[in-house]
PDB file of C-alpha atoms in Angstrom:
ATOM      1  CA  MET A 184     101.325  85.601  97.643  1.00  0.00           C
ATOM      2  CA  LYS A 185     105.092  85.307  97.830  1.00  0.00           C
ATOM      3  CA  TYR A 186     107.097  86.715 100.679  1.00  0.00           C
ATOM      4  CA  ALA A 187     109.826  89.222  99.798  1.00  0.00           C
ATOM      5  CA  GLU A 188     111.156  87.907  96.505  1.00  0.00           C
ATOM      6  CA  PHE A 189     114.889  88.561  96.490  1.00  0.00           C
ATOM      7  CA  ASP A 190     115.075  90.948  93.525  1.00  0.00           C
ATOM      8  CA  ARG A 191     112.031  92.912  94.604  1.00  0.00           C
ATOM      9  CA  TYR A 192     113.140  93.051  98.230  1.00  0.00           C
ATOM     10  CA  THR A 193     116.701  94.178  97.652  1.00  0.00           C
ATOM     11  CA  ASP A 194     116.047  96.758  94.935  1.00  0.00           C
ATOM     12  CA  LYS A 195     112.854  98.261  96.277  1.00  0.00           C
ATOM     13  CA  ASN A 196     113.898  98.139  99.909  1.00  0.00           C
ATOM     14  CA  GLY A 197     116.838 100.368  99.046  1.00  0.00           C
ATOM     15  CA  VAL A 198     114.477 102.917  97.515  1.00  0.00           C
ATOM     16  CA  LEU A 199     112.131 102.671 100.476  1.00  0.00           C
ATOM     17  CA  ARG A 200     114.911 103.003 103.016  1.00  0.00           C
ATOM     18  CA  ASN A 201     116.498 105.927 101.189  1.00  0.00           C
ATOM     19  CA  LYS A 202     113.229 107.840 100.844  1.00  0.00           C
ATOM     20  CA  LEU A 203     111.557 107.075 104.155  1.00  0.00           C
ATOM     21  CA  GLY A 204     114.786 106.721 106.093  1.00  0.00           C
ATOM     22  CA  ALA A 205     115.800 110.259 105.241  1.00  0.00           C
ATOM     23  CA  THR A 206     118.047 111.860 107.816  1.00  0.00           C
ATOM     24  CA  SER A 207     116.262 115.224 107.697  1.00  0.00           C
ATOM     25  CA  ASP A 208     112.882 116.681 106.791  1.00  0.00           C
ATOM     26  CA  ASP A 209     114.556 118.495 103.900  1.00  0.00           C
ATOM     27  CA  GLU A 210     115.094 115.147 102.198  1.00  0.00           C
ATOM     28  CA  LEU A 211     111.328 114.602 102.140  1.00  0.00           C
ATOM     29  CA  ASP A 212     110.372 118.102 100.977  1.00  0.00           C
ATOM     30  CA  ASP A 213     109.291 116.978  97.532  1.00  0.00           C
ATOM     31  CA  PHE A 214     106.218 115.291  99.059  1.00  0.00           C
ATOM     32  CA  GLU A 215     104.929 118.684 100.223  1.00  0.00           C
ATOM     33  CA  HIS A 216     104.448 119.767  96.624  1.00  0.00           C
ATOM     34  CA  TYR A 217     102.471 116.739  95.467  1.00  0.00           C
ATOM     35  CA  ASP A 218      98.830 117.165  94.550  1.00  0.00           C
ATOM     36  CA  LYS A 219      96.309 114.766  96.076  1.00  0.00           C
ATOM     37  CA  ALA A 220      96.464 112.257  93.203  1.00  0.00           C
ATOM     38  CA  THR A 221     100.263 112.132  93.168  1.00  0.00           C
ATOM     39  CA  PHE A 222     100.432 111.864  96.953  1.00  0.00           C
ATOM     40  CA  ALA A 223      97.858 109.033  96.938  1.00  0.00           C
ATOM     41  CA  LYS A 224      99.893 107.214  94.295  1.00  0.00           C
ATOM     42  CA  THR A 225     103.052 107.690  96.374  1.00  0.00           C
ATOM     43  CA  LEU A 226     101.380 106.407  99.555  1.00  0.00           C
ATOM     44  CA  ALA A 227     100.004 103.425  97.614  1.00  0.00           C
ATOM     45  CA  TYR A 228     103.488 102.622  96.350  1.00  0.00           C
ATOM     46  CA  TYR A 229     104.964 102.676  99.858  1.00  0.00           C
ATOM     47  CA  LEU A 230     102.075 100.665 101.287  1.00  0.00           C
ATOM     48  CA  GLY A 231     102.715  98.016  98.635  1.00  0.00           C
ATOM     49  CA  GLU A 232     106.431  97.969  99.365  1.00  0.00           C
ATOM     50  CA  ILE A 233     105.949  97.785 103.125  1.00  0.00           C
ATOM     51  CA  ASN A 234     103.572  94.881 102.597  1.00  0.00           C
ATOM     52  CA  ILE A 235     106.237  93.006 100.608  1.00  0.00           C
ATOM     53  CA  LEU A 236     108.781  93.549 103.366  1.00  0.00           C
ATOM     54  CA  HIS A 237     106.479  91.980 105.939  1.00  0.00           C
ATOM     55  CA  ALA A 238     103.679  90.162 104.167  1.00  0.00           C
ATOM     56  CA  PHE A 239     102.101  88.422 107.138  1.00  0.00           C
ATOM     57  CA  ARG A 240      98.422  88.821 107.762  1.00  0.00           C
ATOM     58  CA  GLU A 241      97.703  89.014 111.482  1.00  0.00           C
ATOM     59  CA  GLY A 242      98.213  92.528 112.781  1.00  0.00           C
ATOM     60  CA  ASN A 243     100.421  93.564 109.906  1.00  0.00           C
ATOM     61  CA  GLY A 244      97.740  95.399 107.921  1.00  0.00           C
ATOM     62  CA  ARG A 245      96.807  97.535 110.903  1.00  0.00           C
ATOM     63  CA  THR A 246     100.429  98.476 111.462  1.00  0.00           C
ATOM     64  CA  GLN A 247     100.963  99.284 107.782  1.00  0.00           C
ATOM     65  CA  ARG A 248      97.835 101.441 107.632  1.00  0.00           C
ATOM     66  CA  GLU A 249      98.811 103.312 110.793  1.00  0.00           C
ATOM     67  CA  PHE A 250     102.262 104.002 109.362  1.00  0.00           C
ATOM     68  CA  ILE A 251     100.735 105.379 106.141  1.00  0.00           C
ATOM     69  CA  ILE A 252      98.230 107.452 108.181  1.00  0.00           C
ATOM     70  CA  GLN A 253     101.058 108.998 110.209  1.00  0.00           C
ATOM     71  CA  PHE A 254     103.136 109.614 107.092  1.00  0.00           C
ATOM     72  CA  ALA A 255     100.169 111.398 105.465  1.00  0.00           C
ATOM     73  CA  LEU A 256      99.676 113.546 108.579  1.00  0.00           C
ATOM     74  CA  LYS A 257     103.274 114.738 108.343  1.00  0.00           C
ATOM     75  CA  PHE A 258     102.336 116.322 105.013  1.00  0.00           C
ATOM     76  CA  ASN A 259      98.980 117.721 106.177  1.00  0.00           C
ATOM     77  CA  TYR A 260      96.729 114.980 104.886  1.00  0.00           C
ATOM     78  CA  ARG A 261      94.202 113.058 106.931  1.00  0.00           C
ATOM     79  CA  LEU A 262      93.632 109.477 105.825  1.00  0.00           C
ATOM     80  CA  HIS A 263      90.782 107.277 107.075  1.00  0.00           C
ATOM     81  CA  PHE A 264      90.663 103.516 106.570  1.00  0.00           C
ATOM     82  CA  GLN A 265      87.582 102.849 108.744  1.00  0.00           C
ATOM     83  CA  ASN A 266      85.179 102.190 105.878  1.00  0.00           C
ATOM     84  CA  VAL A 267      87.514  99.957 103.855  1.00  0.00           C
ATOM     85  CA  THR A 268      86.440  96.331 103.940  1.00  0.00           C
ATOM     86  CA  GLN A 269      88.817  93.521 104.704  1.00  0.00           C
ATOM     87  CA  GLN A 270      88.115  92.103 101.236  1.00  0.00           C
ATOM     88  CA  GLU A 271      89.073  95.399  99.566  1.00  0.00           C
ATOM     89  CA  MET A 272      92.379  95.452 101.424  1.00  0.00           C
ATOM     90  CA  ILE A 273      93.086  91.797 100.636  1.00  0.00           C
ATOM     91  CA  ARG A 274      92.379  92.336  96.924  1.00  0.00           C
ATOM     92  CA  ALA A 275      94.600  95.429  96.860  1.00  0.00           C
ATOM     93  CA  SER A 276      97.354  93.600  98.726  1.00  0.00           C
ATOM     94  CA  GLU A 277      97.204  90.606  96.395  1.00  0.00           C
ATOM     95  CA  ARG A 278      97.277  92.775  93.276  1.00  0.00           C
ATOM     96  CA  SER A 279     100.199  94.745  94.660  1.00  0.00           C
ATOM     97  CA  SER A 280     102.243  91.729  95.696  1.00  0.00           C
ATOM     98  CA  LEU A 281     101.456  89.440  92.761  1.00  0.00           C
ATOM     99  CA  TYR A 282     101.427  91.944  89.898  1.00  0.00           C
ATOM    100  CA  VAL A 283     103.316  94.954  91.324  1.00  0.00           C
ATOM    101  CA  ASP A 284     100.130  96.930  90.655  1.00  0.00           C
ATOM    102  CA  ASN A 285      99.155  99.411  93.365  1.00  0.00           C
ATOM    103  CA  THR A 286      96.110 100.878  91.614  1.00  0.00           C
ATOM    104  CA  LEU A 287      93.648  99.377  94.107  1.00  0.00           C
ATOM    105  CA  PHE A 288      95.671 100.738  97.038  1.00  0.00           C
ATOM    106  CA  GLU A 289      95.806 104.048  95.188  1.00  0.00           C
ATOM    107  CA  LYS A 290      92.010 104.192  94.796  1.00  0.00           C
ATOM    108  CA  ILE A 291      91.434 103.229  98.429  1.00  0.00           C
ATOM    109  CA  ILE A 292      93.817 105.955  99.579  1.00  0.00           C
ATOM    110  CA  PHE A 293      92.683 108.659  97.135  1.00  0.00           C
ATOM    111  CA  ASP A 294      89.018 108.209  98.103  1.00  0.00           C
ATOM    112  CA  ARG A 295      89.864 108.677 101.792  1.00  0.00           C
ATOM    113  CA  LEU A 296      92.602 111.315 101.672  1.00  0.00           C
ATOM    114  CA  GLU A 297      91.786 114.827 102.855  1.00  0.00           C
ATOM    115  CA  PHE A 298      94.083 117.854 102.865  1.00  0.00           C
ATOM    116  CA  ILE A 299      93.944 119.518 106.319  1.00  0.00           C
ATOM    117  CA  LYS A 300      96.111 122.633 106.122  1.00  0.00           C
TER     118      LYS A 300
END
C-alpha cells in the first residue's frame, strides 16, 4: 500500500475538501436525495479517499469509520460496522488504495446502512 501518491492526493483531496468542507449545509443538499445504493457508493468513495490521506493502520480505521458513521447520520442513515471483520476491512482498504476500487467498501457499507427518518 502506498501512502498518498502525489497525483491522487492533490486531485482527490481537492474534491474531498470541496465536498466535505462545504461552508453550509446547502452545499451538501444533493446527498439528501441519494437512494441507499448511491449513498453507500458515495460513502465508500469518501472512506477510500480519507484512507489515502492518512493510510496508517493503528487507530486510523476506527477514526475513519466513526467519521463515515457521523456523516451518514447527518443524512438520516444509521451505519453499523460492528460485524465487519478486520480482514474484510483490510481487503477493502487494499483494493481501494492499490486499484482505486471501492466496491468492497461499498458492499460493506450498503449491507449495514439503514435509513432512519
